[in-house]
GROMACS .gro file of C-alpha atoms in nm:
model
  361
    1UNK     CA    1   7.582   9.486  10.477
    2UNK     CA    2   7.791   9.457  10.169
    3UNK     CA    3   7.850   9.073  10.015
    4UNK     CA    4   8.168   9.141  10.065
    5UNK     CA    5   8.425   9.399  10.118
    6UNK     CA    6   8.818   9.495  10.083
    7UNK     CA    7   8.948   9.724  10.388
    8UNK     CA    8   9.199   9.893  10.338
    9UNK     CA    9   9.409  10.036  10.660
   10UNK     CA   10   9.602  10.368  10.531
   11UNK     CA   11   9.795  10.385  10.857
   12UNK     CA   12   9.943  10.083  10.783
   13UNK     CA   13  10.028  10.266  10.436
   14UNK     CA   14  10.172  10.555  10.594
   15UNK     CA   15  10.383  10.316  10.843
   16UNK     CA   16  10.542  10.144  10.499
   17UNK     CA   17  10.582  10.442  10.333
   18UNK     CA   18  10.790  10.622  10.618
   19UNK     CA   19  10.982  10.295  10.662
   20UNK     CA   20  11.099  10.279  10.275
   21UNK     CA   21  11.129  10.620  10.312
   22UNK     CA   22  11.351  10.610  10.564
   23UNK     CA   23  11.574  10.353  10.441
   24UNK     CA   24  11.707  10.538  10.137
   25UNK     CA   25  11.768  10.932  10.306
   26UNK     CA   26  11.928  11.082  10.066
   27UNK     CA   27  11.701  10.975   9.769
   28UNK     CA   28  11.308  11.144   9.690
   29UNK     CA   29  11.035  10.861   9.721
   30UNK     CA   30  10.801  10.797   9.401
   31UNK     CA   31  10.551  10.623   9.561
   32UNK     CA   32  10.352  10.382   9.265
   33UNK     CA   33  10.006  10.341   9.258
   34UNK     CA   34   9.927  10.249   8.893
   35UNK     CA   35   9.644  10.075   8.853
   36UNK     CA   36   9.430  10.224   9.086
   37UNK     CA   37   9.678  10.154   9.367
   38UNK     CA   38   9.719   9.839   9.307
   39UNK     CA   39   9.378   9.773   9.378
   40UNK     CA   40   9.367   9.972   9.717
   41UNK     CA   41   9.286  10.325   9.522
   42UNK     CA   42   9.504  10.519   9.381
   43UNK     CA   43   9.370  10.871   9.524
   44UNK     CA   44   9.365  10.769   9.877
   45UNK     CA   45   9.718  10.603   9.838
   46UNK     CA   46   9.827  10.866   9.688
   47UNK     CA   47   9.708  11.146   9.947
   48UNK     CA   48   9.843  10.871  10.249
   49UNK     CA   49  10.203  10.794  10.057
   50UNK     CA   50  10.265  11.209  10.059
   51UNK     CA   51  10.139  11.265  10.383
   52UNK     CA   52  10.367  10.979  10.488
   53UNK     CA   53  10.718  11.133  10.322
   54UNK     CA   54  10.668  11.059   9.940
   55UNK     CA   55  10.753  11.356   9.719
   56UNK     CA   56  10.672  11.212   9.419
   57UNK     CA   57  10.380  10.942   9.243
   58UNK     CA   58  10.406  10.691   8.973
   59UNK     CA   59  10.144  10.597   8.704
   60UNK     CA   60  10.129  10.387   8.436
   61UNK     CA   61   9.932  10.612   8.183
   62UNK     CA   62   9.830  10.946   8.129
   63UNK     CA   63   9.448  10.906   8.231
   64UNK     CA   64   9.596  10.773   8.562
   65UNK     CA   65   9.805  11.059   8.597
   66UNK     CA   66   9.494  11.321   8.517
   67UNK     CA   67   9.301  11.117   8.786
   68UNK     CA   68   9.512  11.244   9.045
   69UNK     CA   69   9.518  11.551   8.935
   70UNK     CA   70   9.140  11.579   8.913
   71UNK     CA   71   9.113  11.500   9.271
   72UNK     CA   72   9.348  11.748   9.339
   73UNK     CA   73   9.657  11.586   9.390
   74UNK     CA   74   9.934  11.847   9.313
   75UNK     CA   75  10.257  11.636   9.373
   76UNK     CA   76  10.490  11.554   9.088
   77UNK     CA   77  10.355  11.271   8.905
   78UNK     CA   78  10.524  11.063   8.632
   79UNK     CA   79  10.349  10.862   8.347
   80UNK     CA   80  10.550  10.603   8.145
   81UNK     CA   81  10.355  10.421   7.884
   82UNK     CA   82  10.079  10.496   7.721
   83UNK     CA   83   9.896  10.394   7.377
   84UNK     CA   84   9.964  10.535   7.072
   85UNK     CA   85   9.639  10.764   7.058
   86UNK     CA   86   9.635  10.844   7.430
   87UNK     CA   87   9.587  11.241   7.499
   88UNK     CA   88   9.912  11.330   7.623
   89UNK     CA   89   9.808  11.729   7.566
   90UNK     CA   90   9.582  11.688   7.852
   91UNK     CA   91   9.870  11.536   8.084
   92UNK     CA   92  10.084  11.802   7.985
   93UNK     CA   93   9.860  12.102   8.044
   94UNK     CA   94   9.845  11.933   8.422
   95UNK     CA   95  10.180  11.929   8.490
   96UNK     CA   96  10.268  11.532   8.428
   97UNK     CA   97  10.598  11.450   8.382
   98UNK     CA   98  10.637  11.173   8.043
   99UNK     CA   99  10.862  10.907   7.989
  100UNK     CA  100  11.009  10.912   7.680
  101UNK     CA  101  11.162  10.594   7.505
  102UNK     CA  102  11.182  10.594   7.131
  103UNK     CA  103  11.248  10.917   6.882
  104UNK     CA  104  10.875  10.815   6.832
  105UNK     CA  105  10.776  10.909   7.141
  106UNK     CA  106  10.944  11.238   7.149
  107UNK     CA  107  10.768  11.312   6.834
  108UNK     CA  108  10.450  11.263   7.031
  109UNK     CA  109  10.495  11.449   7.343
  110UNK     CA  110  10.681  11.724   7.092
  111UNK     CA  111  10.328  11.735   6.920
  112UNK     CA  112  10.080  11.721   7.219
  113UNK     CA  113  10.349  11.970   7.354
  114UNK     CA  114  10.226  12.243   7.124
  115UNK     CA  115   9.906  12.197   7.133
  116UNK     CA  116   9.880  12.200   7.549
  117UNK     CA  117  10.097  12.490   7.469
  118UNK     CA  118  10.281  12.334   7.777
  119UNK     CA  119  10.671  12.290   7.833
  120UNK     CA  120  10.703  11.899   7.877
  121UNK     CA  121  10.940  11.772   8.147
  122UNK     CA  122  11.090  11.378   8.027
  123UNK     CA  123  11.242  11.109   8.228
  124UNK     CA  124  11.424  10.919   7.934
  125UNK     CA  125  11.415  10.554   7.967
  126UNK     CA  126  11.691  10.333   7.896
  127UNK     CA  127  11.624   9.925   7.847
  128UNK     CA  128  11.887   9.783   8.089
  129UNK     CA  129  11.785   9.459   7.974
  130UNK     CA  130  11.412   9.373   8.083
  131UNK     CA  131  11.349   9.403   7.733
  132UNK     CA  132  11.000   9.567   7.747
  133UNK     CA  133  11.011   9.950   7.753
  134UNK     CA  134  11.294  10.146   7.694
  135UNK     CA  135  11.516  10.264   7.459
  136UNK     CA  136  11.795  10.022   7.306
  137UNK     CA  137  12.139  10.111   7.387
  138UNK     CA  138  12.289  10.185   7.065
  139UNK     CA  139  11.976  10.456   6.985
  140UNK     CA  140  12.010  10.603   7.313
  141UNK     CA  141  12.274  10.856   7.204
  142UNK     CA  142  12.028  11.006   6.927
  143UNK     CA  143  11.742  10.996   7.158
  144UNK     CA  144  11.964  11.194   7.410
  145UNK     CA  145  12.065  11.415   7.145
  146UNK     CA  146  11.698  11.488   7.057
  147UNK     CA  147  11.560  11.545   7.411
  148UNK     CA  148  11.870  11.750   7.541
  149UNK     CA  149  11.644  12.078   7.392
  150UNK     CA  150  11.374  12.022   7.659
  151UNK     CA  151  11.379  11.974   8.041
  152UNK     CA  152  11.518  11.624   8.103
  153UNK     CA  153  11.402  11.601   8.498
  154UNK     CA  154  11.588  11.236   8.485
  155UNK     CA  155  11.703  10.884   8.319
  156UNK     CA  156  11.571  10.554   8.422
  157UNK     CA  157  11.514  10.210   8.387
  158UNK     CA  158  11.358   9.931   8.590
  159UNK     CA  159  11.488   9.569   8.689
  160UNK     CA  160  11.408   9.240   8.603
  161UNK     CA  161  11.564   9.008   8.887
  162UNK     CA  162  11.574   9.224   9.184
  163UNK     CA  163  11.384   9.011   9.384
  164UNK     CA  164  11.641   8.781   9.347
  165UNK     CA  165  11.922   8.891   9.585
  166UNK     CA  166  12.236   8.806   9.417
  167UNK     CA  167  12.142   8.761   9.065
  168UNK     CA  168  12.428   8.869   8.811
  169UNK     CA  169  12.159   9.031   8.620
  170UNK     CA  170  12.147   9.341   8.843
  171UNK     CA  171  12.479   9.434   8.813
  172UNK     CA  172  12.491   9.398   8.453
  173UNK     CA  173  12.165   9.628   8.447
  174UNK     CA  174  12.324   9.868   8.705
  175UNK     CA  175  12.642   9.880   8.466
  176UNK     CA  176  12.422   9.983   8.169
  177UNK     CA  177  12.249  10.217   8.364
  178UNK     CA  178  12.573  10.415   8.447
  179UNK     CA  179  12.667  10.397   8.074
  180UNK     CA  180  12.397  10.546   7.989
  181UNK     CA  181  12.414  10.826   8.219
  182UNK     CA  182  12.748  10.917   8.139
  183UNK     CA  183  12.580  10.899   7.783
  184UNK     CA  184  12.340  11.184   7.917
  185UNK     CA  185  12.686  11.349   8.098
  186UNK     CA  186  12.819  11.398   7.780
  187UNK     CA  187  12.541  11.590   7.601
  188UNK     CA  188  12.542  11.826   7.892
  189UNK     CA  189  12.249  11.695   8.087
  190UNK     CA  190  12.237  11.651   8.455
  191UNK     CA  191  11.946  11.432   8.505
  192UNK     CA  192  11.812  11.252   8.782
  193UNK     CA  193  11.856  10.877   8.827
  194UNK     CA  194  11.575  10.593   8.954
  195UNK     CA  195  11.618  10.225   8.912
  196UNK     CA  196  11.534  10.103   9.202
  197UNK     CA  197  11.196   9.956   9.319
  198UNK     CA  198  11.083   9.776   9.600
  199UNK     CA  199  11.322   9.475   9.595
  200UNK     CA  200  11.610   9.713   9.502
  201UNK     CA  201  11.527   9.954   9.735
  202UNK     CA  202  11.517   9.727  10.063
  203UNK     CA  203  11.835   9.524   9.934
  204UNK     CA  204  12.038   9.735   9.703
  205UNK     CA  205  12.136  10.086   9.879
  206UNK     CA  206  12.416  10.152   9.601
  207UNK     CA  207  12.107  10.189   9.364
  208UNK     CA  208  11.885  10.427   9.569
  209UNK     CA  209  12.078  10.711   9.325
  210UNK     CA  210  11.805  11.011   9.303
  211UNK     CA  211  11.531  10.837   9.358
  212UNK     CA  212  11.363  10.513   9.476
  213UNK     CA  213  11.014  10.365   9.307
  214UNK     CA  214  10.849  10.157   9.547
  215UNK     CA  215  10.573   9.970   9.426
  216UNK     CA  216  10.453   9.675   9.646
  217UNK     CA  217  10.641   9.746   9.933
  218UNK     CA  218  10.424  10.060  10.049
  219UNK     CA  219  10.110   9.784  10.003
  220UNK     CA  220  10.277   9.609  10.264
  221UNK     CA  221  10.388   9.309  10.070
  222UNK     CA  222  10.732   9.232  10.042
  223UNK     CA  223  10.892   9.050   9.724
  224UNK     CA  224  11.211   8.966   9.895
  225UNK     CA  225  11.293   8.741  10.182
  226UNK     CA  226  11.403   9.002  10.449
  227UNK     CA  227  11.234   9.112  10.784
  228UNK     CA  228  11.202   9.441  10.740
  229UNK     CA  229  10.855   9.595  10.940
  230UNK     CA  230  10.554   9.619  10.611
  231UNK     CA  231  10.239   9.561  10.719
  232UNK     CA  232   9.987   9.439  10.455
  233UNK     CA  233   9.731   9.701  10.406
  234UNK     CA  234   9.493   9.548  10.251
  235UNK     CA  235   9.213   9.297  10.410
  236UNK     CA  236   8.932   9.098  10.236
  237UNK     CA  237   8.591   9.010  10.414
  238UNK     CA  238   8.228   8.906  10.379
  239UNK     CA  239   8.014   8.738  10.625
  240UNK     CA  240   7.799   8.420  10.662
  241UNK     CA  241   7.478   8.416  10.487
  242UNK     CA  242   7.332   8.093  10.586
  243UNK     CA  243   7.473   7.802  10.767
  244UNK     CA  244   7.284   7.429  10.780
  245UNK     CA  245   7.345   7.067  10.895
  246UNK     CA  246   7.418   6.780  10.683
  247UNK     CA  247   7.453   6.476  10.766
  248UNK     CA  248   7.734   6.235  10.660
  249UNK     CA  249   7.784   6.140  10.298
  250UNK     CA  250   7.609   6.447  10.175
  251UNK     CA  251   7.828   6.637   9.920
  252UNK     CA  252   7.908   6.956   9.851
  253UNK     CA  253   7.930   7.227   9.524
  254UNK     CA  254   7.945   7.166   9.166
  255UNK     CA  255   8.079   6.833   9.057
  256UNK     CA  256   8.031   6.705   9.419
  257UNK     CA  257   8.419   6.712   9.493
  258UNK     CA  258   8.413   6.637   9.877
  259UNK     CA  259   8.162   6.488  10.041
  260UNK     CA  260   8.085   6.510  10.437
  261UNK     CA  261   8.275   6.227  10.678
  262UNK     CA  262   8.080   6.292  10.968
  263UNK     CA  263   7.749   6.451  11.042
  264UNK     CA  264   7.864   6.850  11.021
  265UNK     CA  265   7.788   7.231  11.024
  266UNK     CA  266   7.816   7.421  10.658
  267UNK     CA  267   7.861   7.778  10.659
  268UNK     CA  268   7.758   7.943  10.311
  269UNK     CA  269   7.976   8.260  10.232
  270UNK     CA  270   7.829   8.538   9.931
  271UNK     CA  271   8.182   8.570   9.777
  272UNK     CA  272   8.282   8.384   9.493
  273UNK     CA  273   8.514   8.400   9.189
  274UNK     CA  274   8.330   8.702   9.066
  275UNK     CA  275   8.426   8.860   9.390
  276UNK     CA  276   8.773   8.783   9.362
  277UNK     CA  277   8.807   8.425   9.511
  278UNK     CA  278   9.045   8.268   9.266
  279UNK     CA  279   8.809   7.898   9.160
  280UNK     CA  280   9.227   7.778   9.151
  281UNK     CA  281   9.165   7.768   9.520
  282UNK     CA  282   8.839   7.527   9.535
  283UNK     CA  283   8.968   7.256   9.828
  284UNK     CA  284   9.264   7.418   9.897
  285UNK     CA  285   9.180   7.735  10.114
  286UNK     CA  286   9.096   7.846  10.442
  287UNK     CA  287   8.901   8.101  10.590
  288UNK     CA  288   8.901   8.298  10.975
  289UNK     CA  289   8.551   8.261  11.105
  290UNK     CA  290   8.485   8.315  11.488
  291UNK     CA  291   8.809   8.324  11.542
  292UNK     CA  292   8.938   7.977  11.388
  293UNK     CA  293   9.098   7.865  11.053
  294UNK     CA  294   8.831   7.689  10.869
  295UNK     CA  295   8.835   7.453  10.552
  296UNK     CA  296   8.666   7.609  10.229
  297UNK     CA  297   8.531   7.254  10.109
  298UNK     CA  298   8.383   7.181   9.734
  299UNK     CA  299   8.428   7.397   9.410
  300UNK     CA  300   8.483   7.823   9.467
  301UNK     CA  301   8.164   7.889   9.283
  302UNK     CA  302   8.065   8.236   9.097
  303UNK     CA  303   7.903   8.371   9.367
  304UNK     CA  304   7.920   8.192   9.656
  305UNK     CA  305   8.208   7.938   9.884
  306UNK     CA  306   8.099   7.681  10.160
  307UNK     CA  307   8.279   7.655  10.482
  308UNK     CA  308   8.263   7.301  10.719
  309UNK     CA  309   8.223   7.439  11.061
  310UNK     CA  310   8.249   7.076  11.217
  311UNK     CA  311   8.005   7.075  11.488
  312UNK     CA  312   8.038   7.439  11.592
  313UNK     CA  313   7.782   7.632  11.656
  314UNK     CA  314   7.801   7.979  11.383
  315UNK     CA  315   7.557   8.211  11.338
  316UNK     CA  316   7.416   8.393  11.040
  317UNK     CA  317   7.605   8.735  10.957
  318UNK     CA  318   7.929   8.622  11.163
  319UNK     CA  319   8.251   8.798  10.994
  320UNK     CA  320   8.417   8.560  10.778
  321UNK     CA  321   8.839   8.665  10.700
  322UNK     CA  322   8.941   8.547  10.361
  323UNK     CA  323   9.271   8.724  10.396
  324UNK     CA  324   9.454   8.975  10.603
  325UNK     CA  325   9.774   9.084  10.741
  326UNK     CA  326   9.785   8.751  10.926
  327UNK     CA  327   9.791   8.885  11.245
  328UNK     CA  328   9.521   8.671  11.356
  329UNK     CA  329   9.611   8.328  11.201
  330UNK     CA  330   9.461   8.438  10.934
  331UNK     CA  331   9.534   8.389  10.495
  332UNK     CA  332   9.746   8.630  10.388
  333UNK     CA  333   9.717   8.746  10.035
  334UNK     CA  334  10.097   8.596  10.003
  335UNK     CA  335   9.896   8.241  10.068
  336UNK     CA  336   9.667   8.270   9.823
  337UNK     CA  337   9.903   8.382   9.565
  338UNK     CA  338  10.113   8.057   9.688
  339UNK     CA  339   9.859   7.818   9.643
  340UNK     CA  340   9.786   7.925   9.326
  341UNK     CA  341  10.094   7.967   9.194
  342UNK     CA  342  10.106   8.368   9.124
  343UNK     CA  343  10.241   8.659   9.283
  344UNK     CA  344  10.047   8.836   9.568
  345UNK     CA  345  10.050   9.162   9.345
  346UNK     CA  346   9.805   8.974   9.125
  347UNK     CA  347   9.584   8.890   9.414
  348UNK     CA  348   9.569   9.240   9.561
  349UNK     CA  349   9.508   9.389   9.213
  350UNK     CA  350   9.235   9.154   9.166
  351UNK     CA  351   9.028   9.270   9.431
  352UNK     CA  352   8.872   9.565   9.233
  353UNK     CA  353   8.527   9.432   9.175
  354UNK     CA  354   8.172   9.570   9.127
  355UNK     CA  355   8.043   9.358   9.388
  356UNK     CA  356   8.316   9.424   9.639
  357UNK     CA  357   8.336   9.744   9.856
  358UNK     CA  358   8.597   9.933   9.918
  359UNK     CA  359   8.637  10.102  10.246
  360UNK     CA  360   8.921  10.273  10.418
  361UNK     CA  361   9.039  10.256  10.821
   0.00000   0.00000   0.00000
């Protein structure tokens, strides 16, 4: 039996991925699973999002990219921003598709161009106004100019407030994206468009354009207030390793933070912060054992949490639920991310650990 392990439930995957699918017809699906997935595993994802209705995947880097490749994973794949030194030639002799956002990056995927010997295919990225990748409106006409000799598959851009319905900021990012098309228009290119991820995709339809870029919607996790059908995919578990009695006034964990009431039942659980149990959470969580919500009492230690059973009766190697899809009662990772002030992407991402398995239902 593992200490503890992350399940994660690719039909549930599939289910999302058909859903966002489905809401935006006319529009390819790039389904994203940078960073391994966002800590569900990016090959797996990747095989369930295409099987699902995804035509095409999103990395971050290069190496991510050639990762999926390596495990055979034939499906167009874009990478969008990689180091200085990174080896685009390899990326480009497997068929990834770069984003390009500076004449300096041209220059580099020119270079590692001719050396893969490889025609490179460029999604040009324009900075609507996140102000972190992409190219500056007033250089984008010479970066145009300079890509327009190779295959330009597509423009695009990503938003910063679209998990805020309403905020101005889209439109003003949605009006700068259409300038800069028409930008593209006039050098004689007739790219693809994709702006849109999650957020965008389930509450902007007028931005679908080409193509949508879900992220953490197809992980079931939904960054806007609506009620459309994800289901969290991902699941976290151990199990108890010992339980005893103490009696009242006995405390519990470093620093001796809570201390027993009553005479009571302690259930000792082998995941800690090293296992992906945030120590932000010490007296403040909850756990699912046998079927109830249960306090987590004293510090989240390294290695290890406590759980006061009352005077219930819990035996050794009982499942303990530190979050799930909620179905049950119980934590989601939305809660955790609540009550520690983050966002669940964090929490999911997180969960890629040495001492956690992964497994897949």
């Amino acid at each position: 039996m593992a200490r503890s392990e992350v399940v994660v439930d690719l039909g549930a995957l599939r289910h999302n991925v058909a859903l966002l699918a489905g809401l935006a017809p006319a529009s390819e699906t790039m389904a994203v699973v940078k960073a391994d997935g966002y800590g569900h595993g990016a090959v797996e994802v990747a095989r369930a999002a295409l099987e699902a209705g995804a035509t095409w995947l999103g990395s971050c880097s290069t190496q991510e990219a050639l990762a999926l490749r390596v495990a055979g994973i034939q499906a167009p794949i874009l990478a969008w921003l990689d180091a200085p030194d990174e080896d685009l030639a390899a990326g480009l002799a497997a068929d990834v598709d770069m984003s390009v956002a500076s004449l300096s990056d041209l220059r580099r995927v020119e270079t590692a161009a001719e050396e893969a010997d490889a025609r490179p295919r460029l999604h040009l990225k324009i900075d609507t106004g996140l102000s972190r990748n992409g190219c500056q409106p007033h250089d984008w006409p010479e970066l145009v100019e300079a890509a327009k000799k190779h295959e330009v598959v597509a423009i695009w851009s990503h938003l910063a407030s679209a998990d805020e319905i309403g905020d101005p900021s889209i439109d003003l990012q949605a009006k700068r994206f259409d300038d800069a098309y028409e930008v593209a228009r006039s050098f004689g290119l007739s790219p693809k468009r994709h702006i849109a991820n999650s957020a965008a995709l389930l509450t902007r339809p007028d931005l679908h354009f080409d193509m949508v870029r879900p992220g953490i919607a197809i992980y079931g996790l939904n960054p806007v207030p609506t009620d459309h059908d994800l289901r969290p995919v991902m699941s976290y578990r151990s199990h108890v390793a010992l339980t005893k009695r103490i009696p009242a006034g006995e405390s519990v964990s470093y620093g001796m933070t809570w201390t027993a009431q009553k005479d009571t039942t302690l259930a000792l659980v082998p995941a800690g912060y090293a296992d992906g149990v945030p120590r932000a959470l010490s007296g403040r969580m909850e756990v699912l054992l046998d079927g109830k919500r249960r306090p987590v009492v004293g510090r989240v230690c390294m290695d290890q949490i406590v759980v006061d059973c009352g005077n219930d009766e819990v035996r050794e190697g009982a499942e303990v639920v530190l979050f799930g899809d909620g179905r049950r009662g119980e934590p989601t990772a939305t809660e955790w991310a609540e009550l520690t002030g983050t966002i669940d992407y964090e929490i999911v991402c997180g969960m890629y650990r040495p001492r956690v398995r992964r497994i897949y239902t």
